[in-house]
Short mmCIF file of N, CA and C and ligand atoms in Angstrom, two decimals:
data_model
loop_
_atom_site.label_atom_id
_atom_site.label_comp_id
_atom_site.label_asym_id
_atom_site.label_seq_id
_atom_site.Cartn_x
_atom_site.Cartn_y
_atom_site.Cartn_z
N UNK A 197 0.84 -1.21 0.00
CA UNK A 197 0.00 0.00 0.00
C UNK A 197 0.87 1.25 0.00
N UNK A 198 0.70 2.13 -1.01
CA UNK A 198 1.47 3.38 -0.95
C UNK A 198 0.97 4.26 0.18
N UNK A 199 1.85 4.97 0.78
CA UNK A 199 1.46 5.87 1.86
C UNK A 199 0.82 7.13 1.28
N UNK A 200 -0.05 7.76 2.03
CA UNK A 200 -0.60 9.03 1.58
C UNK A 200 0.52 10.06 1.51
N UNK A 201 0.54 10.83 0.42
CA UNK A 201 1.61 11.83 0.34
C UNK A 201 1.47 12.87 1.46
N UNK A 202 2.57 13.36 1.89
CA UNK A 202 2.57 14.40 2.91
C UNK A 202 1.90 15.66 2.35
N UNK A 203 1.05 16.27 3.11
CA UNK A 203 0.38 17.47 2.62
C UNK A 203 1.36 18.64 2.52
N UNK A 204 1.36 19.30 1.36
CA UNK A 204 2.14 20.53 1.27
C UNK A 204 1.22 21.73 1.11
N UNK A 205 -0.09 21.49 1.25
CA UNK A 205 -1.02 22.61 1.15
C UNK A 205 -1.03 23.39 2.46
N UNK A 206 -1.18 24.69 2.31
CA UNK A 206 -1.22 25.55 3.48
C UNK A 206 -2.68 25.91 3.77
N UNK A 207 -3.22 25.45 4.89
CA UNK A 207 -4.64 25.72 5.17
C UNK A 207 -4.96 27.20 5.32
N UNK A 208 -3.91 28.03 5.44
CA UNK A 208 -4.18 29.47 5.54
C UNK A 208 -4.36 30.11 4.16
N UNK A 209 -4.02 29.36 3.09
CA UNK A 209 -4.24 29.90 1.75
C UNK A 209 -5.74 30.06 1.53
N UNK A 210 -6.15 31.18 0.90
CA UNK A 210 -7.59 31.47 0.83
C UNK A 210 -8.42 30.42 0.09
N UNK A 211 -7.82 29.71 -0.86
CA UNK A 211 -8.62 28.74 -1.62
C UNK A 211 -8.32 27.29 -1.23
N UNK A 212 -7.60 27.13 -0.14
CA UNK A 212 -7.41 25.78 0.41
C UNK A 212 -8.52 25.54 1.43
N UNK A 213 -9.19 24.41 1.27
CA UNK A 213 -10.35 24.12 2.11
C UNK A 213 -10.01 22.95 3.04
N UNK A 214 -10.28 23.16 4.30
CA UNK A 214 -10.08 22.11 5.29
C UNK A 214 -11.40 21.36 5.47
N UNK A 215 -11.39 20.06 5.18
CA UNK A 215 -12.65 19.30 5.24
C UNK A 215 -12.77 18.47 6.52
N UNK A 216 -11.94 18.80 7.51
CA UNK A 216 -11.95 18.03 8.75
C UNK A 216 -13.36 17.89 9.33
N UNK A 217 -14.15 18.97 9.22
CA UNK A 217 -15.47 18.96 9.87
C UNK A 217 -16.54 18.32 9.02
N UNK A 218 -16.17 17.89 7.81
CA UNK A 218 -17.16 17.23 6.95
C UNK A 218 -17.19 15.73 7.29
N UNK A 219 -18.34 15.24 7.76
CA UNK A 219 -18.40 13.81 8.06
C UNK A 219 -18.08 12.98 6.82
N UNK A 220 -17.42 11.85 7.02
CA UNK A 220 -16.97 11.05 5.88
C UNK A 220 -18.06 10.13 5.30
N UNK A 221 -19.23 10.10 5.92
CA UNK A 221 -20.28 9.26 5.34
C UNK A 221 -20.74 9.88 4.03
N UNK A 222 -20.80 9.09 2.93
CA UNK A 222 -21.29 9.62 1.66
C UNK A 222 -22.66 10.29 1.83
N UNK A 223 -22.81 11.45 1.25
CA UNK A 223 -24.07 12.18 1.35
C UNK A 223 -24.01 13.32 2.34
N UNK A 224 -23.06 13.28 3.27
CA UNK A 224 -22.95 14.37 4.24
C UNK A 224 -22.50 15.65 3.51
N UNK A 225 -23.08 16.75 3.89
CA UNK A 225 -22.71 18.01 3.22
C UNK A 225 -22.38 19.09 4.23
N UNK A 226 -21.65 20.06 3.75
CA UNK A 226 -21.35 21.26 4.53
C UNK A 226 -21.29 22.43 3.57
N UNK A 227 -21.78 23.56 4.03
CA UNK A 227 -21.72 24.75 3.19
C UNK A 227 -20.31 25.29 3.15
N UNK A 228 -19.96 25.86 2.02
CA UNK A 228 -18.65 26.49 1.88
C UNK A 228 -18.89 27.90 1.34
N UNK A 229 -18.99 28.84 2.26
CA UNK A 229 -19.22 30.22 1.87
C UNK A 229 -18.09 31.07 2.40
N UNK A 230 -17.36 31.67 1.50
CA UNK A 230 -16.31 32.56 1.96
C UNK A 230 -16.00 33.59 0.88
N UNK A 231 -15.47 34.71 1.34
CA UNK A 231 -15.02 35.75 0.43
C UNK A 231 -13.51 35.81 0.58
N UNK A 232 -12.81 35.61 -0.53
CA UNK A 232 -11.34 35.54 -0.46
C UNK A 232 -10.74 36.54 -1.44
N UNK A 233 -9.51 36.97 -1.19
CA UNK A 233 -8.85 37.86 -2.15
C UNK A 233 -8.42 37.08 -3.40
N UNK A 234 -8.67 37.65 -4.55
CA UNK A 234 -8.34 36.96 -5.81
C UNK A 234 -6.83 36.78 -5.93
N UNK A 235 -6.40 35.59 -6.35
CA UNK A 235 -4.97 35.38 -6.59
C UNK A 235 -4.50 36.16 -7.82
N UNK A 236 -3.21 36.29 -7.97
CA UNK A 236 -2.64 37.03 -9.11
C UNK A 236 -2.85 36.26 -10.41
N UNK A 237 -2.81 37.00 -11.51
CA UNK A 237 -2.87 36.41 -12.86
C UNK A 237 -4.11 35.55 -13.08
N UNK A 238 -5.23 36.00 -12.55
CA UNK A 238 -6.47 35.25 -12.73
C UNK A 238 -7.22 35.86 -13.91
N UNK A 239 -6.91 35.36 -15.11
CA UNK A 239 -7.59 35.87 -16.29
C UNK A 239 -6.70 35.83 -17.50
N UNK A 240 -7.06 36.65 -18.48
CA UNK A 240 -6.34 36.71 -19.74
C UNK A 240 -5.72 38.09 -19.88
N UNK A 241 -4.98 38.27 -20.97
CA UNK A 241 -4.28 39.53 -21.17
C UNK A 241 -5.23 40.73 -21.19
N UNK A 242 -6.35 40.59 -21.91
CA UNK A 242 -7.25 41.72 -22.10
C UNK A 242 -8.29 41.87 -20.99
N UNK A 243 -8.52 40.81 -20.24
CA UNK A 243 -9.55 40.90 -19.19
C UNK A 243 -9.20 39.93 -18.07
N UNK A 244 -9.30 40.42 -16.82
CA UNK A 244 -8.93 39.55 -15.70
C UNK A 244 -9.59 40.02 -14.41
N UNK A 245 -9.47 39.18 -13.40
CA UNK A 245 -9.96 39.52 -12.07
C UNK A 245 -8.84 40.29 -11.37
N UNK A 246 -9.11 41.52 -10.92
CA UNK A 246 -8.04 42.28 -10.27
C UNK A 246 -7.50 41.53 -9.05
N UNK A 247 -6.18 41.45 -8.95
CA UNK A 247 -5.58 40.73 -7.83
C UNK A 247 -6.01 41.38 -6.51
N UNK A 248 -6.41 40.54 -5.57
CA UNK A 248 -6.82 41.04 -4.26
C UNK A 248 -8.29 41.45 -4.17
N UNK A 249 -8.99 41.51 -5.33
CA UNK A 249 -10.41 41.86 -5.28
C UNK A 249 -11.21 40.69 -4.70
N UNK A 250 -12.43 40.97 -4.29
CA UNK A 250 -13.23 39.93 -3.63
C UNK A 250 -13.67 38.83 -4.59
N UNK A 251 -13.38 37.60 -4.22
CA UNK A 251 -13.94 36.43 -4.90
C UNK A 251 -14.91 35.81 -3.90
N UNK A 252 -16.15 35.66 -4.30
CA UNK A 252 -17.13 35.10 -3.39
C UNK A 252 -17.42 33.65 -3.77
N UNK A 253 -17.15 32.77 -2.84
CA UNK A 253 -17.43 31.34 -3.02
C UNK A 253 -18.75 31.04 -2.35
N UNK A 254 -19.66 30.48 -3.12
CA UNK A 254 -20.96 30.10 -2.57
C UNK A 254 -21.17 28.65 -3.00
N UNK A 255 -20.68 27.73 -2.19
CA UNK A 255 -20.62 26.35 -2.64
C UNK A 255 -20.94 25.40 -1.49
N UNK A 256 -20.94 24.12 -1.82
CA UNK A 256 -21.12 23.12 -0.78
C UNK A 256 -20.14 21.97 -1.00
N UNK A 257 -19.77 21.36 0.10
CA UNK A 257 -18.91 20.17 0.09
C UNK A 257 -19.82 18.98 0.34
N UNK A 258 -19.66 17.94 -0.45
CA UNK A 258 -20.44 16.72 -0.24
C UNK A 258 -19.49 15.53 -0.15
N UNK A 259 -19.64 14.74 0.87
CA UNK A 259 -18.86 13.50 0.97
C UNK A 259 -19.40 12.50 -0.03
N UNK A 260 -18.50 11.93 -0.83
CA UNK A 260 -18.87 10.81 -1.70
C UNK A 260 -17.90 9.68 -1.35
N UNK A 261 -18.16 8.50 -1.89
CA UNK A 261 -17.32 7.38 -1.46
C UNK A 261 -15.85 7.59 -1.81
N UNK A 262 -15.60 8.29 -2.94
CA UNK A 262 -14.22 8.47 -3.40
C UNK A 262 -13.50 9.65 -2.77
N UNK A 263 -14.27 10.58 -2.23
CA UNK A 263 -13.62 11.78 -1.72
C UNK A 263 -14.64 12.86 -1.40
N UNK A 264 -14.34 14.07 -1.85
CA UNK A 264 -15.21 15.20 -1.56
C UNK A 264 -15.56 15.89 -2.87
N UNK A 265 -16.85 16.12 -3.05
CA UNK A 265 -17.33 16.78 -4.25
C UNK A 265 -17.67 18.23 -3.88
N UNK A 266 -17.11 19.16 -4.65
CA UNK A 266 -17.35 20.57 -4.39
C UNK A 266 -18.17 21.12 -5.54
N UNK A 267 -19.30 21.76 -5.21
CA UNK A 267 -20.08 22.37 -6.29
C UNK A 267 -20.68 23.67 -5.81
N UNK A 268 -20.84 24.59 -6.74
CA UNK A 268 -21.42 25.88 -6.39
C UNK A 268 -21.00 26.93 -7.38
N UNK A 269 -20.90 28.16 -6.91
CA UNK A 269 -20.55 29.26 -7.80
C UNK A 269 -19.42 30.10 -7.20
N UNK A 270 -18.72 30.75 -8.09
CA UNK A 270 -17.71 31.74 -7.72
C UNK A 270 -18.10 33.02 -8.43
N UNK A 271 -18.12 34.12 -7.69
CA UNK A 271 -18.43 35.39 -8.35
C UNK A 271 -17.43 36.45 -7.93
N UNK A 272 -17.37 37.48 -8.73
CA UNK A 272 -16.42 38.55 -8.46
C UNK A 272 -16.49 39.60 -9.54
N UNK A 273 -15.42 40.35 -9.69
CA UNK A 273 -15.43 41.42 -10.70
C UNK A 273 -14.29 41.22 -11.69
N UNK A 274 -14.51 41.78 -12.86
CA UNK A 274 -13.54 41.70 -13.95
C UNK A 274 -13.22 43.11 -14.42
N UNK A 275 -11.96 43.34 -14.73
CA UNK A 275 -11.62 44.59 -15.40
C UNK A 275 -10.80 44.26 -16.64
N UNK A 276 -10.90 45.11 -17.61
CA UNK A 276 -10.17 44.86 -18.84
C UNK A 276 -10.35 46.00 -19.82
N UNK A 277 -10.05 45.70 -21.05
CA UNK A 277 -10.07 46.70 -22.09
C UNK A 277 -10.86 46.15 -23.27
N UNK A 278 -11.75 46.99 -23.82
CA UNK A 278 -12.55 46.56 -24.96
C UNK A 278 -11.63 46.33 -26.17
N UNK A 279 -11.78 45.17 -26.81
CA UNK A 279 -10.96 44.84 -27.97
C UNK A 279 -11.26 45.71 -29.18
N UNK A 280 -12.39 46.41 -29.20
CA UNK A 280 -12.73 47.25 -30.34
C UNK A 280 -12.43 48.73 -30.11
N UNK A 281 -12.73 49.22 -28.90
CA UNK A 281 -12.60 50.67 -28.71
C UNK A 281 -11.62 51.03 -27.60
N UNK A 282 -11.05 50.03 -26.92
CA UNK A 282 -10.07 50.24 -25.85
C UNK A 282 -10.65 50.89 -24.61
N UNK A 283 -11.98 51.09 -24.56
CA UNK A 283 -12.59 51.61 -23.34
C UNK A 283 -12.43 50.58 -22.22
N UNK A 284 -12.46 51.09 -20.99
CA UNK A 284 -12.33 50.22 -19.84
C UNK A 284 -13.57 49.33 -19.70
N UNK A 285 -13.33 48.08 -19.35
CA UNK A 285 -14.43 47.17 -19.05
C UNK A 285 -14.40 46.92 -17.55
N UNK A 286 -15.56 47.02 -16.94
CA UNK A 286 -15.64 46.81 -15.50
C UNK A 286 -16.98 46.13 -15.25
N UNK A 287 -16.95 44.84 -15.01
CA UNK A 287 -18.22 44.14 -14.83
C UNK A 287 -18.06 42.98 -13.87
N UNK A 288 -19.19 42.42 -13.48
CA UNK A 288 -19.14 41.31 -12.54
C UNK A 288 -19.32 39.99 -13.29
N UNK A 289 -18.96 38.90 -12.64
CA UNK A 289 -19.13 37.59 -13.27
C UNK A 289 -19.58 36.60 -12.21
N UNK A 290 -20.15 35.52 -12.68
CA UNK A 290 -20.45 34.40 -11.80
C UNK A 290 -20.28 33.13 -12.62
N UNK A 291 -19.47 32.20 -12.13
CA UNK A 291 -19.26 30.94 -12.85
C UNK A 291 -19.55 29.78 -11.90
N UNK A 292 -19.86 28.63 -12.49
CA UNK A 292 -20.14 27.43 -11.71
C UNK A 292 -18.86 26.61 -11.55
N UNK A 293 -18.73 25.99 -10.42
CA UNK A 293 -17.67 25.00 -10.26
C UNK A 293 -18.29 23.68 -9.81
N UNK A 294 -17.71 22.59 -10.25
CA UNK A 294 -18.16 21.24 -9.87
C UNK A 294 -16.94 20.36 -10.02
N UNK A 295 -16.40 19.94 -8.91
CA UNK A 295 -15.11 19.26 -8.96
C UNK A 295 -15.06 18.17 -7.88
N UNK A 296 -14.59 17.01 -8.31
CA UNK A 296 -14.39 15.93 -7.35
C UNK A 296 -12.94 15.90 -6.90
N UNK A 297 -12.75 15.87 -5.61
CA UNK A 297 -11.40 15.72 -5.04
C UNK A 297 -11.34 14.35 -4.38
N UNK A 298 -10.49 13.49 -4.93
CA UNK A 298 -10.42 12.12 -4.40
C UNK A 298 -9.53 12.09 -3.16
N UNK A 299 -9.87 11.19 -2.26
CA UNK A 299 -8.98 10.98 -1.12
C UNK A 299 -7.61 10.56 -1.64
N UNK A 300 -6.59 10.99 -0.95
CA UNK A 300 -5.22 10.73 -1.40
C UNK A 300 -4.96 9.24 -1.59
N UNK A 301 -5.59 8.39 -0.76
CA UNK A 301 -5.31 6.95 -0.85
C UNK A 301 -6.38 6.20 -1.63
N UNK A 302 -7.28 6.95 -2.29
CA UNK A 302 -8.32 6.29 -3.06
C UNK A 302 -7.72 5.74 -4.34
N UNK A 303 -7.93 4.44 -4.61
CA UNK A 303 -7.27 3.82 -5.76
C UNK A 303 -8.25 3.10 -6.68
N UNK A 304 -9.53 3.39 -6.53
CA UNK A 304 -10.48 2.71 -7.41
C UNK A 304 -10.40 3.29 -8.82
N UNK A 305 -11.02 2.59 -9.74
CA UNK A 305 -10.90 2.94 -11.15
C UNK A 305 -11.21 4.40 -11.46
N UNK A 306 -12.27 4.91 -10.87
CA UNK A 306 -12.66 6.28 -11.16
C UNK A 306 -11.60 7.31 -10.79
N UNK A 307 -10.73 6.95 -9.88
CA UNK A 307 -9.80 7.95 -9.37
C UNK A 307 -8.35 7.64 -9.67
N UNK A 308 -8.11 6.69 -10.59
CA UNK A 308 -6.72 6.35 -10.85
C UNK A 308 -6.07 7.29 -11.86
N UNK A 309 -6.88 7.95 -12.70
CA UNK A 309 -6.30 8.85 -13.68
C UNK A 309 -5.96 10.18 -13.00
N UNK A 310 -4.70 10.40 -12.80
CA UNK A 310 -4.25 11.57 -12.03
C UNK A 310 -4.69 12.90 -12.66
N UNK A 311 -4.80 12.89 -14.01
CA UNK A 311 -5.13 14.15 -14.68
C UNK A 311 -6.61 14.51 -14.56
N UNK A 312 -7.42 13.48 -14.35
CA UNK A 312 -8.85 13.70 -14.44
C UNK A 312 -9.46 14.20 -13.15
N UNK A 313 -8.79 14.02 -12.07
CA UNK A 313 -9.44 14.30 -10.80
C UNK A 313 -8.45 14.96 -9.83
N UNK A 314 -8.98 15.91 -9.06
CA UNK A 314 -8.15 16.53 -8.05
C UNK A 314 -7.89 15.56 -6.92
N UNK A 315 -6.83 15.78 -6.20
CA UNK A 315 -6.49 14.92 -5.07
C UNK A 315 -6.53 15.72 -3.79
N UNK A 316 -7.04 15.09 -2.77
CA UNK A 316 -6.97 15.73 -1.46
C UNK A 316 -5.62 15.42 -0.86
N UNK A 317 -5.19 16.30 -0.01
CA UNK A 317 -3.96 16.03 0.75
C UNK A 317 -4.36 16.01 2.21
N UNK A 318 -4.50 14.79 2.71
CA UNK A 318 -5.06 14.66 4.05
C UNK A 318 -6.49 15.17 4.02
N UNK A 319 -6.81 16.11 4.89
CA UNK A 319 -8.16 16.68 4.92
C UNK A 319 -8.26 17.96 4.09
N UNK A 320 -7.16 18.32 3.43
CA UNK A 320 -7.15 19.59 2.71
C UNK A 320 -7.36 19.38 1.21
N UNK A 321 -8.01 20.34 0.59
CA UNK A 321 -8.09 20.34 -0.86
C UNK A 321 -7.87 21.77 -1.34
N UNK A 322 -7.30 21.86 -2.54
CA UNK A 322 -6.95 23.17 -3.10
C UNK A 322 -7.91 23.51 -4.23
N UNK A 323 -8.76 24.50 -3.98
CA UNK A 323 -9.75 24.87 -4.99
C UNK A 323 -9.19 25.79 -6.07
N UNK A 324 -7.99 26.31 -5.87
CA UNK A 324 -7.53 27.34 -6.80
C UNK A 324 -7.49 26.89 -8.26
N UNK A 325 -6.95 25.67 -8.57
CA UNK A 325 -6.95 25.29 -10.00
C UNK A 325 -8.35 25.22 -10.59
N UNK A 326 -9.31 24.70 -9.82
CA UNK A 326 -10.68 24.58 -10.33
C UNK A 326 -11.31 25.96 -10.54
N UNK A 327 -11.08 26.85 -9.58
CA UNK A 327 -11.62 28.21 -9.68
C UNK A 327 -10.99 28.93 -10.87
N UNK A 328 -9.69 28.76 -11.00
CA UNK A 328 -8.96 29.39 -12.10
C UNK A 328 -9.51 28.91 -13.46
N UNK A 329 -9.64 27.58 -13.61
CA UNK A 329 -10.16 27.04 -14.87
C UNK A 329 -11.56 27.56 -15.15
N UNK A 330 -12.41 27.53 -14.12
CA UNK A 330 -13.80 27.92 -14.32
C UNK A 330 -13.89 29.36 -14.81
N UNK A 331 -13.06 30.22 -14.27
CA UNK A 331 -13.11 31.64 -14.65
C UNK A 331 -12.46 31.85 -16.01
N UNK A 332 -11.26 31.34 -16.18
CA UNK A 332 -10.51 31.62 -17.42
C UNK A 332 -11.23 31.06 -18.64
N UNK A 333 -11.85 29.88 -18.49
CA UNK A 333 -12.52 29.27 -19.64
C UNK A 333 -13.73 30.07 -20.11
N UNK A 334 -14.28 30.91 -19.24
CA UNK A 334 -15.46 31.67 -19.66
C UNK A 334 -15.08 33.05 -20.19
N UNK A 335 -13.82 33.42 -20.10
CA UNK A 335 -13.44 34.77 -20.54
C UNK A 335 -13.24 34.81 -22.05
N UNK A 336 -13.72 35.88 -22.68
CA UNK A 336 -13.51 36.02 -24.12
C UNK A 336 -12.08 36.48 -24.39
N UNK A 337 -11.44 35.93 -25.44
CA UNK A 337 -10.09 36.39 -25.77
C UNK A 337 -10.13 37.80 -26.33
N UNK A 338 -11.29 38.17 -26.90
CA UNK A 338 -11.43 39.53 -27.41
C UNK A 338 -12.64 40.17 -26.73
N UNK A 339 -12.46 40.66 -25.49
CA UNK A 339 -13.61 41.18 -24.74
C UNK A 339 -14.14 42.48 -25.34
N UNK A 340 -15.43 42.72 -25.15
CA UNK A 340 -16.05 43.94 -25.66
C UNK A 340 -16.70 44.68 -24.50
N UNK A 341 -16.69 46.03 -24.59
CA UNK A 341 -17.32 46.83 -23.53
C UNK A 341 -18.83 46.60 -23.54
N UNK A 342 -19.38 46.31 -24.70
CA UNK A 342 -20.78 45.89 -24.81
C UNK A 342 -20.89 45.12 -26.13
N UNK A 343 -21.88 44.21 -26.23
CA UNK A 343 -21.89 43.30 -27.39
C UNK A 343 -21.91 44.04 -28.72
N UNK A 344 -22.57 45.21 -28.77
CA UNK A 344 -22.70 45.91 -30.04
C UNK A 344 -21.73 47.09 -30.14
N UNK A 345 -20.63 47.03 -29.41
CA UNK A 345 -19.67 48.14 -29.48
C UNK A 345 -19.28 48.37 -30.94
N UNK A 346 -19.50 49.61 -31.44
CA UNK A 346 -19.19 49.85 -32.85
C UNK A 346 -17.70 50.09 -33.09
N UNK A 347 -16.93 50.28 -32.02
CA UNK A 347 -15.49 50.48 -32.19
C UNK A 347 -15.12 51.88 -32.60
N UNK A 348 -13.92 52.02 -33.10
CA UNK A 348 -13.38 53.33 -33.47
C UNK A 348 -13.39 53.48 -34.98
N UNK A 349 -13.58 54.72 -35.42
CA UNK A 349 -13.48 54.99 -36.85
C UNK A 349 -12.03 54.73 -37.28
N UNK A 350 -11.82 53.86 -38.25
CA UNK A 350 -10.44 53.55 -38.64
C UNK A 350 -9.71 54.74 -39.25
N UNK A 351 -10.46 55.74 -39.70
CA UNK A 351 -9.83 56.91 -40.32
C UNK A 351 -9.35 57.92 -39.28
N UNK A 352 -10.24 58.27 -38.33
CA UNK A 352 -9.90 59.34 -37.39
C UNK A 352 -9.72 58.85 -35.96
N UNK A 353 -10.05 57.58 -35.67
CA UNK A 353 -9.82 57.04 -34.35
C UNK A 353 -10.82 57.47 -33.29
N UNK A 354 -11.90 58.15 -33.71
CA UNK A 354 -12.91 58.59 -32.75
C UNK A 354 -13.95 57.47 -32.60
N UNK A 355 -14.44 57.30 -31.35
CA UNK A 355 -15.46 56.27 -31.10
C UNK A 355 -16.71 56.60 -31.92
N UNK A 356 -17.24 55.59 -32.57
CA UNK A 356 -18.45 55.83 -33.39
C UNK A 356 -19.62 56.33 -32.55
N UNK A 357 -19.61 56.04 -31.25
CA UNK A 357 -20.66 56.57 -30.37
C UNK A 357 -20.66 58.09 -30.35
N UNK A 358 -19.49 58.67 -30.52
CA UNK A 358 -19.36 60.13 -30.41
C UNK A 358 -19.43 60.80 -31.77
N UNK A 359 -19.72 60.04 -32.80
CA UNK A 359 -19.76 60.59 -34.16
C UNK A 359 -21.19 60.53 -34.66
N UNK A 360 -21.56 61.45 -35.55
CA UNK A 360 -22.91 61.38 -36.11
C UNK A 360 -23.07 60.11 -36.94
N UNK A 361 -24.33 59.70 -37.09
CA UNK A 361 -24.61 58.44 -37.79
C UNK A 361 -24.06 58.45 -39.21
N UNK A 362 -24.01 59.63 -39.82
CA UNK A 362 -23.55 59.69 -41.21
C UNK A 362 -22.06 60.03 -41.30
N UNK A 363 -21.34 59.84 -40.19
CA UNK A 363 -19.91 60.14 -40.20
C UNK A 363 -19.21 59.38 -41.32
N UNK A 364 -18.43 60.09 -42.07
CA UNK A 364 -17.75 59.45 -43.20
C UNK A 364 -16.56 60.29 -43.60
N UNK A 365 -15.55 59.62 -44.10
CA UNK A 365 -14.41 60.36 -44.65
C UNK A 365 -14.45 60.35 -46.16
N UNK A 366 -15.53 59.80 -46.69
CA UNK A 366 -15.70 59.80 -48.15
C UNK A 366 -16.19 61.18 -48.58
N UNK A 367 -15.60 61.74 -49.60
CA UNK A 367 -16.09 63.00 -50.15
C UNK A 367 -17.14 62.65 -51.18
N UNK A 368 -18.42 62.72 -50.73
CA UNK A 368 -19.47 62.28 -51.64
C UNK A 368 -19.80 63.33 -52.70
N UNK A 369 -19.60 64.58 -52.35
CA UNK A 369 -19.92 65.66 -53.28
C UNK A 369 -18.78 65.78 -54.31
N UNK A 370 -19.07 65.60 -55.58
CA UNK A 370 -18.01 65.64 -56.59
C UNK A 370 -17.26 66.97 -56.60
N UNK A 371 -17.93 68.06 -56.17
CA UNK A 371 -17.22 69.35 -56.17
C UNK A 371 -16.09 69.34 -55.14
N UNK A 372 -16.37 68.69 -53.96
CA UNK A 372 -15.32 68.58 -52.95
C UNK A 372 -14.19 67.70 -53.45
N UNK A 373 -14.57 66.61 -54.15
CA UNK A 373 -13.56 65.71 -54.69
C UNK A 373 -12.66 66.46 -55.67
N UNK A 374 -13.30 67.32 -56.47
CA UNK A 374 -12.52 68.10 -57.45
C UNK A 374 -11.55 69.04 -56.75
N UNK A 375 -12.05 69.67 -55.67
CA UNK A 375 -11.18 70.57 -54.90
C UNK A 375 -10.00 69.81 -54.30
N UNK A 376 -10.29 68.60 -53.81
CA UNK A 376 -9.23 67.83 -53.18
C UNK A 376 -8.17 67.46 -54.23
N UNK A 377 -8.64 67.08 -55.41
CA UNK A 377 -7.69 66.75 -56.46
C UNK A 377 -6.80 67.95 -56.80
N UNK A 378 -7.48 69.12 -56.81
CA UNK A 378 -6.75 70.34 -57.11
C UNK A 378 -5.62 70.57 -56.11
N UNK A 379 -5.97 70.44 -54.78
CA UNK A 379 -4.94 70.70 -53.78
C UNK A 379 -3.87 69.61 -53.80
N UNK A 380 -4.28 68.37 -54.12
CA UNK A 380 -3.27 67.30 -54.22
C UNK A 380 -2.26 67.59 -55.31
N UNK A 381 -2.79 68.16 -56.42
CA UNK A 381 -1.91 68.41 -57.56
C UNK A 381 -0.85 69.48 -57.24
N UNK A 382 -1.23 70.37 -56.29
CA UNK A 382 -0.29 71.45 -55.95
C UNK A 382 0.93 70.94 -55.19
N UNK A 383 0.71 69.78 -54.46
CA UNK A 383 1.83 69.31 -53.62
C UNK A 383 2.97 68.70 -54.41
ZN1 ZN B 688 -15.92 49.07 -26.91
ZN1 ZN B 689 -13.67 59.17 -38.71
#
């Protein structure tokens, strides 16, 4: 029998959960509600959760035969830059998490694939990878300040919101076109 690996998780880390108080009988549950500071680098280049901002965990722990199942939601705030107009994005998010953490010494078929399932270390489990995945996977690589952001005029760089509907750099009046040709010829 392999020995359970020594725990290297720090129970003081905000996303490390101590399950000591969760009864080991399958079906037993405990609420997991906490507000923790967001870890660094939680997000993508254009949009992310500000480090240290509030992450709200509203979840439950359930004992199953293989380990502990964590399910619920994580919510918080996102800041970033609109991919079309570069305006600041500041909005809230809520994502679901559902993750099984197998007991360290659990060796049944469902839990033998190390990549597929989280492992507990003693009574501790680390929610950070699951929270990170849940948030990052929902973020757009090209975030927008609003779905219909019209972006910037490619000619003058002004936001289309601040321009009249008929804004154009085309000289539609042939007389203006003629004048422009005239001035071009002088150069
Ligand atoms: Zn925008
Ligand atoms: Zn323009």
